[in-house]
């Protein structure tokens, strides 16, 4: 625009003010929502691909907005990451999820998503360990889902943090595998426990040879590195059968169960 040329005065247009107000309101809203306990944790099963036995539940945050209703994380997690609010929000999810899992009659694991922002904080390992202690959940029942981008950084805190937690028995999954830029050398610095195959590949497994070949590659790589492969977004029996044929150990998706609030009554003790 003309107004942005050299020597020109930068015009502050009304739409800019509107953008600024929108982001300020969202930041304020997120803080209020946390204080008012408007965030709830939903749980979705991850099952053994062959026996369908429940292996874990993934904790997925939802915002029950007083005016807008149920909001999915894609609408507010990015803003929470931008403002740093994700640290508090993530701690809240960890607390709720670990406390909930500690009451289950079955020893299924609990899988919790961790933002790269949380992982780059030096305080994170201590937070996780104190939540485990406070909830009474044993470390080997907690699994952290981290994305490749967490490790695609010069900062060595994420890797140190994950290695430290893993030494205490916490399991680590790489989420959305295949969509990021992780170098194999960086991945090999950390012995992960699981690789989650992004649902975009799973959805194309029956229609695109490329997707099938990528999944074959990832499951083969997981096997040779002694990790488990987890397919997310499994919706049909046909997808499941193809995944079984490739030796994919674990599966998650609407075929087995959608994310649901609290699992009280179904698997809670008593
Ligand atoms: P994700 O970790 O890759 O989670 C998988 C997403 O796929 C979830 O979306 C889940 O509801 C959805 N999904 C599961 N099965 C199926 C299926 O069969 N078909 C289809 N189409 N989708 C399926 P959701 O719950 O909307 O979460 C979106 C993303 O938000 C998550 O992707 C994760 O990156 C982020 N997220 C969720 N909860 C948290 C959290 O507590 N902390 C952080 N940092 N991120 C979170
Ligand atoms: Ca995840
Ligand atoms: Ca994922
Ligand atoms: Ca995702």
Short mmCIF file of C-alpha atoms and ligand atoms in Angstrom, two decimals:
data_model
loop_
_atom_site.label_atom_id
_atom_site.label_comp_id
_atom_site.label_asym_id
_atom_site.label_seq_id
_atom_site.Cartn_x
_atom_site.Cartn_y
_atom_site.Cartn_z
CA UNK A 1 0.00 0.00 0.00
CA UNK A 2 1.09 3.58 -0.67
CA UNK A 3 1.08 4.53 2.99
CA UNK A 4 3.75 1.91 3.74
CA UNK A 5 6.34 3.22 1.29
CA UNK A 6 9.58 4.81 2.54
CA UNK A 7 9.09 8.22 4.10
CA UNK A 8 5.34 7.79 4.13
CA UNK A 9 3.37 7.92 7.29
CA UNK A 10 2.01 4.53 8.29
CA UNK A 11 -1.73 4.79 8.56
CA UNK A 12 -3.37 2.93 11.37
CA UNK A 13 -6.52 1.69 9.75
CA UNK A 14 -9.68 0.75 11.60
CA UNK A 15 -9.34 -2.92 10.61
CA UNK A 16 -5.98 -3.03 12.39
CA UNK A 17 -7.58 -1.77 15.56
CA UNK A 18 -10.23 -4.40 15.15
CA UNK A 19 -7.58 -7.14 14.79
CA UNK A 20 -5.79 -5.86 17.87
CA UNK A 21 -9.00 -5.83 19.85
CA UNK A 22 -9.88 -9.34 18.69
CA UNK A 23 -6.59 -10.78 19.86
CA UNK A 24 -6.71 -8.87 23.14
CA UNK A 25 -10.20 -10.12 23.80
CA UNK A 26 -9.19 -13.70 23.02
CA UNK A 27 -6.25 -13.48 25.40
CA UNK A 28 -8.51 -12.05 28.08
CA UNK A 29 -11.18 -14.66 27.33
CA UNK A 30 -8.68 -17.51 27.62
CA UNK A 31 -7.56 -16.31 31.04
CA UNK A 32 -11.17 -15.96 32.17
CA UNK A 33 -12.05 -19.38 30.78
CA UNK A 34 -9.25 -20.99 32.75
CA UNK A 35 -10.30 -19.23 35.95
CA UNK A 36 -13.96 -20.16 35.36
CA UNK A 37 -13.12 -23.77 34.56
CA UNK A 38 -14.70 -23.57 31.10
CA UNK A 39 -12.11 -25.98 29.68
CA UNK A 40 -13.03 -29.63 29.82
CA UNK A 41 -11.02 -32.69 28.92
CA UNK A 42 -12.44 -35.26 26.53
CA UNK A 43 -10.97 -38.75 26.22
CA UNK A 44 -10.61 -40.92 23.12
CA UNK A 45 -9.49 -44.56 23.22
CA UNK A 46 -6.34 -45.86 21.54
CA UNK A 47 -6.69 -49.60 20.98
CA UNK A 48 -4.66 -52.64 20.03
CA UNK A 49 -5.21 -52.95 16.25
CA UNK A 50 -5.73 -56.68 16.44
CA UNK A 51 -7.55 -57.34 19.74
CA UNK A 52 -9.21 -53.91 20.14
CA UNK A 53 -8.15 -54.00 23.76
CA UNK A 54 -7.86 -50.46 25.14
CA UNK A 55 -4.27 -49.38 25.42
CA UNK A 56 -4.67 -45.72 26.33
CA UNK A 57 -6.98 -42.72 26.32
CA UNK A 58 -5.86 -39.51 24.67
CA UNK A 59 -6.83 -36.34 26.54
CA UNK A 60 -8.24 -33.72 24.14
CA UNK A 61 -9.14 -30.27 25.41
CA UNK A 62 -12.47 -28.58 24.65
CA UNK A 63 -13.73 -25.12 25.53
CA UNK A 64 -17.34 -24.92 26.64
CA UNK A 65 -17.76 -21.26 25.74
CA UNK A 66 -20.64 -19.52 27.54
CA UNK A 67 -21.87 -17.93 24.27
CA UNK A 68 -20.37 -19.97 21.45
CA UNK A 69 -20.83 -23.44 22.89
CA UNK A 70 -18.38 -26.31 22.35
CA UNK A 71 -15.15 -25.10 20.73
CA UNK A 72 -12.52 -27.43 19.30
CA UNK A 73 -8.85 -26.91 20.21
CA UNK A 74 -7.92 -25.78 16.70
CA UNK A 75 -9.89 -22.58 17.36
CA UNK A 76 -8.03 -21.55 20.53
CA UNK A 77 -4.82 -23.58 21.07
CA UNK A 78 -2.85 -21.48 18.52
CA UNK A 79 -3.88 -18.28 20.34
CA UNK A 80 -2.98 -19.85 23.68
CA UNK A 81 0.45 -20.68 22.25
CA UNK A 82 0.94 -17.13 20.95
CA UNK A 83 0.12 -15.56 24.31
CA UNK A 84 1.98 -18.11 26.43
CA UNK A 85 -1.32 -19.08 28.06
CA UNK A 86 -0.68 -22.63 26.79
CA UNK A 87 1.64 -23.21 29.76
CA UNK A 88 -1.20 -22.78 32.26
CA UNK A 89 -3.73 -24.50 30.03
CA UNK A 90 -1.44 -27.47 29.45
CA UNK A 91 -0.74 -27.80 33.16
CA UNK A 92 -4.48 -27.81 33.79
CA UNK A 93 -5.04 -30.61 31.24
CA UNK A 94 -2.20 -32.66 32.75
CA UNK A 95 -3.64 -32.28 36.25
CA UNK A 96 -7.19 -33.19 35.25
CA UNK A 97 -6.09 -36.10 33.06
CA UNK A 98 -3.68 -37.64 35.59
CA UNK A 99 -6.20 -37.34 38.42
CA UNK A 100 -8.89 -38.92 36.24
CA UNK A 101 -6.62 -41.78 35.11
CA UNK A 102 -5.59 -42.49 38.70
CA UNK A 103 -9.24 -43.41 39.48
CA UNK A 104 -9.67 -45.91 36.64
CA UNK A 105 -10.12 -49.55 37.51
CA UNK A 106 -8.15 -50.59 34.43
CA UNK A 107 -4.52 -49.58 34.06
CA UNK A 108 -4.96 -47.95 30.64
CA UNK A 109 -2.44 -45.23 29.95
CA UNK A 110 -3.32 -41.56 29.59
CA UNK A 111 -1.86 -39.71 26.60
CA UNK A 112 -1.53 -35.94 26.91
CA UNK A 113 -0.65 -33.49 24.13
CA UNK A 114 2.24 -31.17 24.87
CA UNK A 115 2.85 -27.94 22.96
CA UNK A 116 6.38 -27.05 21.79
CA UNK A 117 6.03 -23.92 23.97
CA UNK A 118 5.57 -26.04 27.10
CA UNK A 119 8.48 -28.30 26.17
CA UNK A 120 10.86 -25.40 25.74
CA UNK A 121 10.23 -24.29 29.31
CA UNK A 122 12.84 -25.46 31.82
CA UNK A 123 10.08 -25.76 34.43
CA UNK A 124 8.11 -28.37 32.49
CA UNK A 125 9.81 -31.58 33.71
CA UNK A 126 9.33 -30.54 37.33
CA UNK A 127 5.67 -29.71 36.69
CA UNK A 128 5.03 -33.16 35.21
CA UNK A 129 6.79 -34.96 38.05
CA UNK A 130 4.92 -33.03 40.73
CA UNK A 131 1.56 -33.67 39.03
CA UNK A 132 2.38 -37.40 38.95
CA UNK A 133 3.20 -37.33 42.63
CA UNK A 134 0.15 -35.30 43.60
CA UNK A 135 -2.24 -37.49 41.56
CA UNK A 136 -0.67 -40.77 42.62
CA UNK A 137 -0.50 -41.92 38.98
CA UNK A 138 2.53 -44.08 38.27
CA UNK A 139 4.86 -42.57 35.67
CA UNK A 140 4.58 -45.55 33.33
CA UNK A 141 0.89 -44.80 32.81
CA UNK A 142 1.58 -41.33 31.44
CA UNK A 143 2.39 -40.80 27.81
CA UNK A 144 3.27 -37.41 26.33
CA UNK A 145 2.44 -36.66 22.70
CA UNK A 146 4.91 -34.22 21.21
CA UNK A 147 5.16 -32.96 17.64
CA UNK A 148 8.21 -33.08 15.45
CA UNK A 149 8.42 -29.28 15.50
CA UNK A 150 9.19 -29.43 19.25
CA UNK A 151 12.56 -30.92 18.39
CA UNK A 152 13.20 -28.81 15.32
CA UNK A 153 14.92 -26.13 17.35
CA UNK A 154 18.38 -25.03 18.47
CA UNK A 155 17.19 -25.03 22.07
CA UNK A 156 18.25 -28.25 23.81
CA UNK A 157 15.68 -27.98 26.64
CA UNK A 158 12.97 -30.05 24.85
CA UNK A 159 15.30 -33.00 24.27
CA UNK A 160 16.75 -32.84 27.79
CA UNK A 161 13.27 -32.59 29.28
CA UNK A 162 11.98 -35.58 27.33
CA UNK A 163 15.00 -37.71 28.16
CA UNK A 164 14.67 -36.83 31.83
CA UNK A 165 10.98 -37.72 31.94
CA UNK A 166 11.57 -40.88 29.96
CA UNK A 167 14.21 -41.97 32.45
CA UNK A 168 11.48 -41.72 35.11
CA UNK A 169 9.22 -44.05 33.10
CA UNK A 170 7.04 -41.57 31.19
CA UNK A 171 6.44 -42.67 27.58
CA UNK A 172 6.89 -40.37 24.62
CA UNK A 173 5.02 -40.43 21.29
CA UNK A 174 5.79 -38.37 18.23
CA UNK A 175 2.48 -36.95 17.03
CA UNK A 176 1.45 -36.17 13.45
CA UNK A 177 4.47 -38.04 12.16
CA UNK A 178 5.24 -37.41 8.52
CA UNK A 179 3.88 -33.86 8.43
CA UNK A 180 6.88 -32.10 9.97
CA UNK A 181 10.52 -31.67 9.17
CA UNK A 182 12.32 -33.80 11.72
CA UNK A 183 15.69 -35.05 10.63
CA UNK A 184 16.30 -38.68 11.40
CA UNK A 185 19.50 -37.77 13.22
CA UNK A 186 17.61 -35.57 15.61
CA UNK A 187 14.95 -38.21 16.15
CA UNK A 188 17.62 -40.76 16.95
CA UNK A 189 18.91 -38.59 19.83
CA UNK A 190 15.79 -39.52 21.71
CA UNK A 191 14.50 -43.02 21.97
CA UNK A 192 10.78 -42.50 21.49
CA UNK A 193 8.28 -45.14 22.43
CA UNK A 194 5.75 -44.52 19.69
CA UNK A 195 5.19 -42.89 16.34
CA UNK A 196 1.69 -41.61 15.59
CA UNK A 197 0.86 -41.70 11.90
CA UNK A 198 -1.05 -38.58 10.93
CA UNK A 199 -4.68 -39.11 10.01
CA UNK A 200 -4.19 -37.49 6.60
CA UNK A 201 -2.25 -40.61 5.52
CA UNK A 202 -4.74 -42.98 7.12
CA UNK A 203 -7.65 -41.34 5.31
CA UNK A 204 -5.96 -41.86 1.95
CA UNK A 205 -4.72 -45.39 2.64
CA UNK A 206 -7.30 -47.02 0.34
CA UNK A 207 -7.20 -44.48 -2.46
CA UNK A 208 -3.59 -43.36 -2.76
CA UNK A 209 -0.62 -45.67 -3.18
CA UNK A 210 1.62 -42.88 -1.85
CA UNK A 211 -0.21 -42.82 1.47
CA UNK A 212 -0.07 -46.60 1.74
CA UNK A 213 3.66 -46.57 0.99
CA UNK A 214 4.34 -43.84 3.53
CA UNK A 215 2.50 -45.79 6.21
CA UNK A 216 4.43 -48.92 5.26
CA UNK A 217 7.66 -46.93 5.58
CA UNK A 218 6.72 -45.49 8.98
CA UNK A 219 5.56 -48.81 10.47
CA UNK A 220 8.74 -50.47 9.17
CA UNK A 221 10.87 -47.72 10.65
CA UNK A 222 9.04 -47.97 13.99
CA UNK A 223 9.66 -51.73 14.08
CA UNK A 224 13.34 -51.46 13.35
CA UNK A 225 13.75 -48.76 16.02
CA UNK A 226 11.80 -50.82 18.55
CA UNK A 227 8.90 -48.40 18.69
CA UNK A 228 5.19 -48.95 18.26
CA UNK A 229 3.28 -47.41 15.38
CA UNK A 230 -0.10 -45.81 16.14
CA UNK A 231 -2.53 -44.89 13.37
CA UNK A 232 -4.86 -41.98 14.12
CA UNK A 233 -8.14 -41.13 12.44
CA UNK A 234 -9.17 -44.71 11.66
CA UNK A 235 -12.80 -44.51 10.55
CA UNK A 236 -13.50 -47.65 8.51
CA UNK A 237 -13.02 -51.40 8.75
CA UNK A 238 -11.18 -51.30 5.42
CA UNK A 239 -8.63 -48.80 6.77
CA UNK A 240 -8.17 -50.98 9.85
CA UNK A 241 -7.57 -54.10 7.76
CA UNK A 242 -4.97 -52.36 5.64
CA UNK A 243 -3.22 -51.10 8.77
CA UNK A 244 -3.27 -54.59 10.27
CA UNK A 245 -1.72 -55.96 7.09
CA UNK A 246 1.12 -53.44 7.49
CA UNK A 247 1.64 -54.54 11.10
CA UNK A 248 0.53 -51.27 12.69
CA UNK A 249 0.24 -52.07 16.42
CA UNK A 250 -2.20 -49.48 17.72
CA UNK A 251 -5.13 -47.54 16.30
CA UNK A 252 -7.32 -44.61 17.24
CA UNK A 253 -10.35 -43.16 15.50
CA UNK A 254 -14.11 -42.94 15.22
CA UNK A 255 -14.25 -46.66 14.35
CA UNK A 256 -13.39 -47.41 17.98
CA UNK A 257 -14.77 -44.36 19.74
CA UNK A 258 -15.08 -40.59 19.52
CA UNK A 259 -13.65 -38.28 22.15
CA UNK A 260 -16.05 -38.10 25.11
CA UNK A 261 -16.12 -36.15 28.35
CA UNK A 262 -15.15 -37.96 31.61
CA UNK A 263 -15.14 -41.70 31.54
CA UNK A 264 -16.82 -42.05 34.91
CA UNK A 265 -19.18 -44.99 35.06
CA UNK A 266 -17.51 -46.85 32.24
CA UNK A 267 -14.09 -47.59 33.59
CA UNK A 268 -13.88 -45.70 36.85
CA UNK A 269 -13.40 -47.72 39.98
CA UNK A 270 -16.52 -48.48 42.05
P1 LIG B 1 -4.08 -34.39 17.50
O1 LIG B 1 -3.25 -34.51 18.73
O2 LIG B 1 -3.49 -34.85 16.22
O3 LIG B 1 -5.42 -35.16 17.85
C1 LIG B 1 -6.14 -35.93 16.94
C2 LIG B 1 -7.37 -35.20 16.44
O4 LIG B 1 -8.06 -36.06 15.55
C3 LIG B 1 -8.38 -34.84 17.53
O5 LIG B 1 -8.96 -33.60 17.17
C4 LIG B 1 -9.39 -35.97 17.42
O6 LIG B 1 -10.66 -35.62 17.93
C5 LIG B 1 -9.41 -36.17 15.93
N1 LIG B 1 -9.87 -37.52 15.56
C6 LIG B 1 -9.79 -38.65 16.27
N2 LIG B 1 -10.28 -39.70 15.58
C7 LIG B 1 -10.69 -39.21 14.39
C8 LIG B 1 -11.30 -39.81 13.23
O7 LIG B 1 -11.56 -41.02 13.15
N3 LIG B 1 -11.57 -38.96 12.19
C9 LIG B 1 -11.31 -37.64 12.24
N4 LIG B 1 -11.63 -36.89 11.18
N5 LIG B 1 -10.73 -37.04 13.31
C10 LIG B 1 -10.43 -37.82 14.37
P2 LIG B 1 -9.27 -32.46 18.24
O8 LIG B 1 -9.75 -33.09 19.51
O9 LIG B 1 -10.12 -31.44 17.57
O10 LIG B 1 -7.84 -31.86 18.50
C11 LIG B 1 -7.14 -31.15 17.49
C12 LIG B 1 -5.72 -30.87 17.89
O11 LIG B 1 -5.68 -29.95 18.98
C13 LIG B 1 -4.97 -32.09 18.39
O12 LIG B 1 -4.54 -32.85 17.27
C14 LIG B 1 -3.85 -31.46 19.17
O13 LIG B 1 -2.82 -31.07 18.31
C15 LIG B 1 -4.52 -30.21 19.72
N6 LIG B 1 -4.88 -30.45 21.14
C16 LIG B 1 -5.95 -31.07 21.67
N7 LIG B 1 -5.90 -31.07 23.02
C17 LIG B 1 -4.74 -30.44 23.35
C18 LIG B 1 -4.09 -30.14 24.60
O14 LIG B 1 -4.56 -30.46 25.71
N8 LIG B 1 -2.89 -29.48 24.52
C19 LIG B 1 -2.33 -29.12 23.33
N9 LIG B 1 -1.16 -28.49 23.34
N10 LIG B 1 -2.91 -29.41 22.15
C20 LIG B 1 -4.10 -30.05 22.16
CA1 LIG B 2 -2.23 -36.08 19.79
CA1 LIG B 3 -2.05 -36.46 15.77
CA1 LIG B 4 -3.01 -33.06 14.49
#
